[in-house]
Short mmCIF file of N, CA and C in Angstrom, two decimals:
data_model
loop_
_atom_site.label_atom_id
_atom_site.label_comp_id
_atom_site.label_asym_id
_atom_site.label_seq_id
_atom_site.Cartn_x
_atom_site.Cartn_y
_atom_site.Cartn_z
N MET P 1 -16.59 -15.33 15.79
CA MET P 1 -15.13 -15.39 15.25
C MET P 1 -13.99 -13.90 15.90
N ARG P 2 -14.57 -12.77 15.15
CA ARG P 2 -13.91 -11.71 15.61
C ARG P 2 -13.61 -11.09 17.36
N GLN P 3 -14.80 -11.67 18.38
CA GLN P 3 -14.50 -11.59 19.51
C GLN P 3 -13.34 -12.62 20.25
N LEU P 4 -13.18 -13.91 19.31
CA LEU P 4 -12.14 -14.90 19.91
C LEU P 4 -10.70 -14.21 19.38
N LEU P 5 -10.83 -13.41 18.32
CA LEU P 5 -9.51 -12.93 17.73
C LEU P 5 -8.75 -11.89 18.29
N SER P 6 -9.59 -11.21 19.33
CA SER P 6 -9.62 -9.77 19.87
C SER P 6 -8.71 -10.34 21.16
N GLU P 7 -9.89 -11.34 21.64
CA GLU P 7 -8.91 -12.29 23.33
C GLU P 7 -7.75 -12.65 23.03
N TYR P 8 -7.37 -13.44 21.46
CA TYR P 8 -6.17 -14.18 21.24
C TYR P 8 -5.28 -12.99 21.35
N CYS P 9 -5.63 -11.59 20.52
CA CYS P 9 -4.37 -10.65 20.94
C CYS P 9 -4.23 -10.00 21.92
N ALA P 10 -5.26 -9.92 22.72
CA ALA P 10 -4.96 -9.32 24.16
C ALA P 10 -4.22 -10.04 25.19
N CYS P 11 -3.99 -11.70 24.90
CA CYS P 11 -3.58 -12.80 25.46
C CYS P 11 -2.46 -12.53 25.08
N LEU P 12 -2.07 -12.41 23.61
CA LEU P 12 -0.57 -12.40 23.10
C LEU P 12 0.36 -10.80 23.68
N LEU P 13 -0.59 -9.85 23.92
CA LEU P 13 0.06 -8.57 24.03
C LEU P 13 0.51 -8.87 25.63
N ILE P 14 -0.36 -9.15 26.43
CA ILE P 14 -0.11 -9.61 28.09
C ILE P 14 1.12 -10.35 28.16
N LEU P 15 1.07 -11.33 27.00
CA LEU P 15 2.17 -12.48 27.35
C LEU P 15 3.51 -11.51 27.05
N ALA P 16 3.31 -10.89 25.57
CA ALA P 16 4.56 -10.17 25.37
C ALA P 16 5.28 -8.81 26.57
N LEU P 17 4.40 -8.49 26.96
CA LEU P 17 4.65 -7.67 28.03
C LEU P 17 5.03 -8.23 29.24
N GLY P 18 4.90 -9.56 29.64
CA GLY P 18 5.16 -9.85 30.72
C GLY P 18 6.23 -10.59 30.49
N PHE P 19 7.09 -10.83 29.12
CA PHE P 19 8.36 -11.17 28.86
C PHE P 19 9.41 -9.86 28.74
N TYR P 20 8.53 -8.96 28.26
CA TYR P 20 9.41 -7.78 28.36
C TYR P 20 9.63 -7.27 29.45
N CYS P 21 8.90 -7.54 30.50
CA CYS P 21 9.14 -6.77 32.21
C CYS P 21 10.30 -7.92 32.52
N LEU P 22 10.39 -8.95 32.57
CA LEU P 22 11.12 -10.37 32.79
C LEU P 22 12.44 -10.01 32.51
N PHE P 23 12.20 -9.49 31.07
CA PHE P 23 13.92 -9.33 30.69
C PHE P 23 14.15 -8.22 30.94
N CYS P 24 13.82 -6.87 31.30
CA CYS P 24 13.89 -5.74 31.97
C CYS P 24 14.79 -6.09 33.45
N LEU P 25 13.81 -6.74 34.30
CA LEU P 25 14.03 -7.22 35.42
C LEU P 25 15.52 -7.78 35.72
N CYS P 26 15.75 -8.94 34.43
CA CYS P 26 16.98 -9.61 34.40
C CYS P 26 18.40 -8.59 34.23
N ALA P 27 17.61 -7.81 33.24
CA ALA P 27 19.00 -6.99 33.03
C ALA P 27 19.13 -5.91 34.08
N LEU P 28 18.29 -5.33 34.88
CA LEU P 28 18.26 -4.32 35.78
C LEU P 28 19.40 -5.45 36.97
N SER P 29 18.82 -6.63 37.39
CA SER P 29 19.54 -6.99 38.37
C SER P 29 21.27 -7.47 38.02
N THR P 30 21.31 -7.87 36.79
CA THR P 30 22.40 -8.30 36.18
C THR P 30 23.46 -7.00 36.76
N HIS P 31 22.88 -5.59 36.23
CA HIS P 31 23.55 -4.48 36.09
C HIS P 31 23.80 -4.03 37.48
N VAL P 32 22.86 -4.24 38.56
CA VAL P 32 23.06 -4.03 39.59
C VAL P 32 24.09 -4.85 40.59
N PHE P 33 24.01 -5.95 39.81
CA PHE P 33 24.91 -7.31 40.43
C PHE P 33 26.41 -6.70 40.41
N SER P 34 26.65 -6.09 38.84
CA SER P 34 28.16 -5.83 38.20
C SER P 34 28.57 -4.73 38.90
N CYS P 35 27.02 -3.83 39.57
CA CYS P 35 28.10 -2.48 40.19
C CYS P 35 28.30 -2.98 41.36
N LEU P 36 27.62 -3.89 41.94
CA LEU P 36 27.82 -4.14 43.59
C LEU P 36 29.58 -5.29 43.30
N MET P 37 29.49 -5.44 42.45
CA MET P 37 30.83 -6.32 42.32
C MET P 37 31.93 -5.52 42.29
N LEU P 38 32.00 -4.49 41.53
CA LEU P 38 32.96 -3.45 41.68
C LEU P 38 33.38 -2.58 42.63
#
């Protein structure tokens, strides 16, 4: 049971990290795009 819970937590952590990276990339690309437009 504990093994399953730790695997679930790890999967959740990886998902959260992935979303965070995606968000950072989106923000960065938007920033670069706005800089290029100026």
